[in-house]
Amino acid sequence: MKKDTRKTKSISDCFTPELTKQFQIEMDAALKKIDIIPVKAILDKYNIANFQDSIDFLEALAYCFNGWKKENMGSKVYGEVTTAQSRCIACEHGKGMIVYEFEYIHAAAPIPMNRVVYGWDFGILFDIKKEILYEVRVCNAFLNRDEMEKLSIV
């Protein structure tokens, strides 16, 4: 990735259509790890970690990655993280997005609660205009799979 010597004013200044596509691929892989460190590394790699939008994204994402964990219960992801296409139903009404879904357990919980499998999901919206990334953010208001199928969007 080439470094541009001009001063950047927004995230979009750091991207071309090719870099936007590559960023999406790398960010998808990082998000599937349900760990903030790989996500921060991607933001650093593309020189966008210090933008306020990226800082806000990481703050919202921290809840997605940790809100399901219970202290001293051995909370861990159970199985693979899957993705599904969806649509925002709130602030970016109708905009396409990706929902990350996974199951988890509290392995150190008392029997039989240590065998219960729970589900968690969160949405990621890539704000792309003319193939250039302007922002990446967490979306918490989106259609579920059944709603998407009923609307024949997927």
PDB file of C-alpha atoms in Angstrom:
ATOM      1  CA  MET A   1       0.000   0.000   0.000  1.00  0.00           C
ATOM      2  CA  LYS A   2       1.437   3.373  -1.051  1.00  0.00           C
ATOM      3  CA  LYS A   3       1.624   6.179   1.467  1.00  0.00           C
ATOM      4  CA  ASP A   4       0.174   9.448   0.291  1.00  0.00           C
ATOM      5  CA  THR A   5       2.138  12.460   1.481  1.00  0.00           C
ATOM      6  CA  ARG A   6      -0.775  14.914   1.338  1.00  0.00           C
ATOM      7  CA  LYS A   7      -2.691  15.624   4.527  1.00  0.00           C
ATOM      8  CA  THR A   8      -5.829  13.528   4.906  1.00  0.00           C
ATOM      9  CA  LYS A   9      -9.020  15.172   6.111  1.00  0.00           C
ATOM     10  CA  SER A  10     -11.393  12.216   6.035  1.00  0.00           C
ATOM     11  CA  ILE A  11     -11.308   8.441   5.850  1.00  0.00           C
ATOM     12  CA  SER A  12     -12.222   8.556   2.169  1.00  0.00           C
ATOM     13  CA  ASP A  13      -8.907  10.316   1.422  1.00  0.00           C
ATOM     14  CA  CYS A  14      -7.132   7.090   2.420  1.00  0.00           C
ATOM     15  CA  PHE A  15      -8.965   4.839  -0.052  1.00  0.00           C
ATOM     16  CA  THR A  16      -9.204   3.938  -3.711  1.00  0.00           C
ATOM     17  CA  PRO A  17     -11.751   1.457  -5.087  1.00  0.00           C
ATOM     18  CA  GLU A  18      -9.111  -1.303  -4.914  1.00  0.00           C
ATOM     19  CA  LEU A  19      -8.120  -0.458  -1.330  1.00  0.00           C
ATOM     20  CA  THR A  20     -11.787  -0.327  -0.327  1.00  0.00           C
ATOM     21  CA  LYS A  21     -12.346  -3.878  -1.591  1.00  0.00           C
ATOM     22  CA  GLN A  22      -9.189  -5.133   0.119  1.00  0.00           C
ATOM     23  CA  PHE A  23     -10.141  -3.369   3.358  1.00  0.00           C
ATOM     24  CA  GLN A  24     -13.561  -5.062   3.356  1.00  0.00           C
ATOM     25  CA  ILE A  25     -11.976  -8.500   2.900  1.00  0.00           C
ATOM     26  CA  GLU A  26      -9.431  -7.936   5.674  1.00  0.00           C
ATOM     27  CA  MET A  27     -11.967  -6.363   8.026  1.00  0.00           C
ATOM     28  CA  ASP A  28     -14.355  -9.289   7.499  1.00  0.00           C
ATOM     29  CA  ALA A  29     -11.628 -11.743   8.533  1.00  0.00           C
ATOM     30  CA  ALA A  30     -10.746  -9.624  11.574  1.00  0.00           C
ATOM     31  CA  LEU A  31     -14.371  -9.261  12.694  1.00  0.00           C
ATOM     32  CA  LYS A  32     -14.880 -13.031  12.561  1.00  0.00           C
ATOM     33  CA  LYS A  33     -12.241 -13.401  15.281  1.00  0.00           C
ATOM     34  CA  ILE A  34     -14.515 -11.563  17.779  1.00  0.00           C
ATOM     35  CA  ASP A  35     -11.420  -9.776  19.082  1.00  0.00           C
ATOM     36  CA  ILE A  36     -10.759  -6.027  18.996  1.00  0.00           C
ATOM     37  CA  ILE A  37      -6.981  -6.360  18.476  1.00  0.00           C
ATOM     38  CA  PRO A  38      -7.132  -7.637  14.850  1.00  0.00           C
ATOM     39  CA  VAL A  39      -9.722  -4.959  14.026  1.00  0.00           C
ATOM     40  CA  LYS A  40      -7.463  -2.225  15.440  1.00  0.00           C
ATOM     41  CA  ALA A  41      -4.583  -3.650  13.395  1.00  0.00           C
ATOM     42  CA  ILE A  42      -6.612  -3.286  10.169  1.00  0.00           C
ATOM     43  CA  LEU A  43      -7.528   0.307  11.015  1.00  0.00           C
ATOM     44  CA  ASP A  44      -3.847   1.023  11.718  1.00  0.00           C
ATOM     45  CA  LYS A  45      -2.724  -0.674   8.508  1.00  0.00           C
ATOM     46  CA  TYR A  46      -4.978   1.600   6.449  1.00  0.00           C
ATOM     47  CA  ASN A  47      -3.989   4.694   8.482  1.00  0.00           C
ATOM     48  CA  ILE A  48      -7.517   5.435   9.644  1.00  0.00           C
ATOM     49  CA  ALA A  49      -7.332   4.459  13.326  1.00  0.00           C
ATOM     50  CA  ASN A  50      -7.045   8.065  14.528  1.00  0.00           C
ATOM     51  CA  PHE A  51     -10.158   9.385  12.781  1.00  0.00           C
ATOM     52  CA  GLN A  52     -13.064  10.042  15.147  1.00  0.00           C
ATOM     53  CA  ASP A  53     -15.318   7.741  13.093  1.00  0.00           C
ATOM     54  CA  SER A  54     -12.861   4.866  13.640  1.00  0.00           C
ATOM     55  CA  ILE A  55     -12.596   5.605  17.355  1.00  0.00           C
ATOM     56  CA  ASP A  56     -16.416   5.583  17.608  1.00  0.00           C
ATOM     57  CA  PHE A  57     -16.520   2.331  15.606  1.00  0.00           C
ATOM     58  CA  LEU A  58     -14.102   0.613  18.000  1.00  0.00           C
ATOM     59  CA  GLU A  59     -16.056   1.822  21.012  1.00  0.00           C
ATOM     60  CA  ALA A  60     -19.334   0.415  19.658  1.00  0.00           C
ATOM     61  CA  LEU A  61     -17.622  -2.770  18.518  1.00  0.00           C
ATOM     62  CA  ALA A  62     -16.176  -3.368  22.004  1.00  0.00           C
ATOM     63  CA  TYR A  63     -19.705  -3.952  23.282  1.00  0.00           C
ATOM     64  CA  CYS A  64     -20.443  -6.377  20.416  1.00  0.00           C
ATOM     65  CA  PHE A  65     -17.319  -8.344  21.281  1.00  0.00           C
ATOM     66  CA  ASN A  66     -17.758  -8.281  25.060  1.00  0.00           C
ATOM     67  CA  GLY A  67     -21.424  -7.613  25.923  1.00  0.00           C
ATOM     68  CA  TRP A  68     -22.274 -11.314  25.912  1.00  0.00           C
ATOM     69  CA  LYS A  69     -19.459 -12.361  28.266  1.00  0.00           C
ATOM     70  CA  LYS A  70     -20.082 -13.039  31.938  1.00  0.00           C
ATOM     71  CA  GLU A  71     -17.282 -12.518  34.430  1.00  0.00           C
ATOM     72  CA  ASN A  72     -15.762 -15.749  35.799  1.00  0.00           C
ATOM     73  CA  MET A  73     -18.086 -17.898  33.672  1.00  0.00           C
ATOM     74  CA  GLY A  74     -15.628 -19.002  30.988  1.00  0.00           C
ATOM     75  CA  SER A  75     -17.608 -17.315  28.225  1.00  0.00           C
ATOM     76  CA  LYS A  76     -16.370 -18.347  24.802  1.00  0.00           C
ATOM     77  CA  VAL A  77     -17.473 -18.501  21.191  1.00  0.00           C
ATOM     78  CA  TYR A  78     -18.958 -21.872  20.316  1.00  0.00           C
ATOM     79  CA  GLY A  79     -18.510 -22.806  16.670  1.00  0.00           C
ATOM     80  CA  GLU A  80     -17.900 -20.536  13.707  1.00  0.00           C
ATOM     81  CA  VAL A  81     -18.865 -16.927  13.187  1.00  0.00           C
ATOM     82  CA  THR A  82     -21.229 -16.691  10.211  1.00  0.00           C
ATOM     83  CA  THR A  83     -22.356 -13.742   8.148  1.00  0.00           C
ATOM     84  CA  ALA A  84     -25.568 -12.771   6.414  1.00  0.00           C
ATOM     85  CA  GLN A  85     -26.660  -9.856   4.253  1.00  0.00           C
ATOM     86  CA  SER A  86     -29.212  -7.525   5.797  1.00  0.00           C
ATOM     87  CA  ARG A  87     -30.635  -4.016   5.608  1.00  0.00           C
ATOM     88  CA  CYS A  88     -30.535  -1.213   8.161  1.00  0.00           C
ATOM     89  CA  ILE A  89     -33.961  -0.303   9.553  1.00  0.00           C
ATOM     90  CA  ALA A  90     -32.990   2.848  11.448  1.00  0.00           C
ATOM     91  CA  CYS A  91     -30.535   5.681  10.782  1.00  0.00           C
ATOM     92  CA  GLU A  92     -29.382   4.399   7.354  1.00  0.00           C
ATOM     93  CA  HIS A  93     -32.799   2.989   6.452  1.00  0.00           C
ATOM     94  CA  GLY A  94     -32.569   0.421   3.668  1.00  0.00           C
ATOM     95  CA  LYS A  95     -28.782   0.493   3.307  1.00  0.00           C
ATOM     96  CA  GLY A  96     -27.164  -2.911   2.844  1.00  0.00           C
ATOM     97  CA  MET A  97     -24.991  -4.301   5.596  1.00  0.00           C
ATOM     98  CA  ILE A  98     -23.439  -7.488   6.945  1.00  0.00           C
ATOM     99  CA  VAL A  99     -24.629  -9.221  10.088  1.00  0.00           C
ATOM    100  CA  TYR A 100     -22.116 -11.297  12.061  1.00  0.00           C
ATOM    101  CA  GLU A 101     -23.703 -14.116  14.045  1.00  0.00           C
ATOM    102  CA  PHE A 102     -22.209 -16.557  16.499  1.00  0.00           C
ATOM    103  CA  GLU A 103     -23.099 -18.864  19.332  1.00  0.00           C
ATOM    104  CA  TYR A 104     -21.420 -18.895  22.721  1.00  0.00           C
ATOM    105  CA  ILE A 105     -21.392 -20.792  25.990  1.00  0.00           C
ATOM    106  CA  HIS A 106     -20.463 -20.057  29.581  1.00  0.00           C
ATOM    107  CA  ALA A 107     -18.204 -23.083  30.050  1.00  0.00           C
ATOM    108  CA  ALA A 108     -17.487 -22.429  33.748  1.00  0.00           C
ATOM    109  CA  ALA A 109     -21.176 -22.012  34.695  1.00  0.00           C
ATOM    110  CA  PRO A 110     -22.712 -24.653  36.965  1.00  0.00           C
ATOM    111  CA  ILE A 111     -24.105 -27.815  35.353  1.00  0.00           C
ATOM    112  CA  PRO A 112     -26.426 -27.827  33.348  1.00  0.00           C
ATOM    113  CA  MET A 113     -26.084 -24.106  32.495  1.00  0.00           C
ATOM    114  CA  ASN A 114     -22.580 -24.719  31.126  1.00  0.00           C
ATOM    115  CA  ARG A 115     -24.211 -26.653  28.276  1.00  0.00           C
ATOM    116  CA  VAL A 116     -26.644 -23.951  27.180  1.00  0.00           C
ATOM    117  CA  VAL A 117     -25.766 -22.432  23.807  1.00  0.00           C
ATOM    118  CA  TYR A 118     -26.720 -18.781  23.337  1.00  0.00           C
ATOM    119  CA  GLY A 119     -26.740 -16.622  20.222  1.00  0.00           C
ATOM    120  CA  TRP A 120     -25.398 -13.116  19.551  1.00  0.00           C
ATOM    121  CA  ASP A 121     -25.295 -10.927  16.486  1.00  0.00           C
ATOM    122  CA  PHE A 122     -24.244  -7.456  15.393  1.00  0.00           C
ATOM    123  CA  GLY A 123     -24.278  -5.557  12.136  1.00  0.00           C
ATOM    124  CA  ILE A 124     -21.492  -3.775  10.275  1.00  0.00           C
ATOM    125  CA  LEU A 125     -22.280  -1.090   7.761  1.00  0.00           C
ATOM    126  CA  PHE A 126     -19.632  -0.041   5.245  1.00  0.00           C
ATOM    127  CA  ASP A 127     -20.506   3.448   3.990  1.00  0.00           C
ATOM    128  CA  ILE A 128     -19.191   3.262   0.418  1.00  0.00           C
ATOM    129  CA  LYS A 129     -19.834   5.922  -2.190  1.00  0.00           C
ATOM    130  CA  LYS A 130     -18.553   5.540  -5.760  1.00  0.00           C
ATOM    131  CA  GLU A 131     -16.511   2.502  -4.604  1.00  0.00           C
ATOM    132  CA  ILE A 132     -14.662   4.557  -1.932  1.00  0.00           C
ATOM    133  CA  LEU A 133     -14.964   3.825   1.805  1.00  0.00           C
ATOM    134  CA  TYR A 134     -16.186   6.803   3.814  1.00  0.00           C
ATOM    135  CA  GLU A 135     -16.905   5.097   7.108  1.00  0.00           C
ATOM    136  CA  VAL A 136     -17.327   1.731   8.789  1.00  0.00           C
ATOM    137  CA  ARG A 137     -19.714   1.494  11.711  1.00  0.00           C
ATOM    138  CA  VAL A 138     -21.722  -0.818  13.898  1.00  0.00           C
ATOM    139  CA  CYS A 139     -25.446  -1.076  13.179  1.00  0.00           C
ATOM    140  CA  ASN A 140     -27.760  -2.467  15.828  1.00  0.00           C
ATOM    141  CA  ALA A 141     -31.058  -2.144  13.947  1.00  0.00           C
ATOM    142  CA  PHE A 142     -31.346  -4.554  11.032  1.00  0.00           C
ATOM    143  CA  LEU A 143     -33.651  -7.096   9.456  1.00  0.00           C
ATOM    144  CA  ASN A 144     -33.206 -10.723  10.529  1.00  0.00           C
ATOM    145  CA  ARG A 145     -32.882 -13.609   8.042  1.00  0.00           C
ATOM    146  CA  ASP A 146     -36.616 -14.386   8.019  1.00  0.00           C
ATOM    147  CA  GLU A 147     -37.523 -10.768   7.337  1.00  0.00           C
ATOM    148  CA  MET A 148     -34.975 -10.610   4.522  1.00  0.00           C
ATOM    149  CA  GLU A 149     -36.413 -13.781   2.958  1.00  0.00           C
ATOM    150  CA  LYS A 150     -40.000 -12.487   3.261  1.00  0.00           C
ATOM    151  CA  LEU A 151     -38.972  -9.351   1.403  1.00  0.00           C
ATOM    152  CA  SER A 152     -37.071 -11.479  -1.143  1.00  0.00           C
ATOM    153  CA  ILE A 153     -34.028  -9.239  -0.688  1.00  0.00           C
ATOM    154  CA  VAL A 154     -31.551 -12.074  -0.280  1.00  0.00           C
TER     155      VAL A 154
END
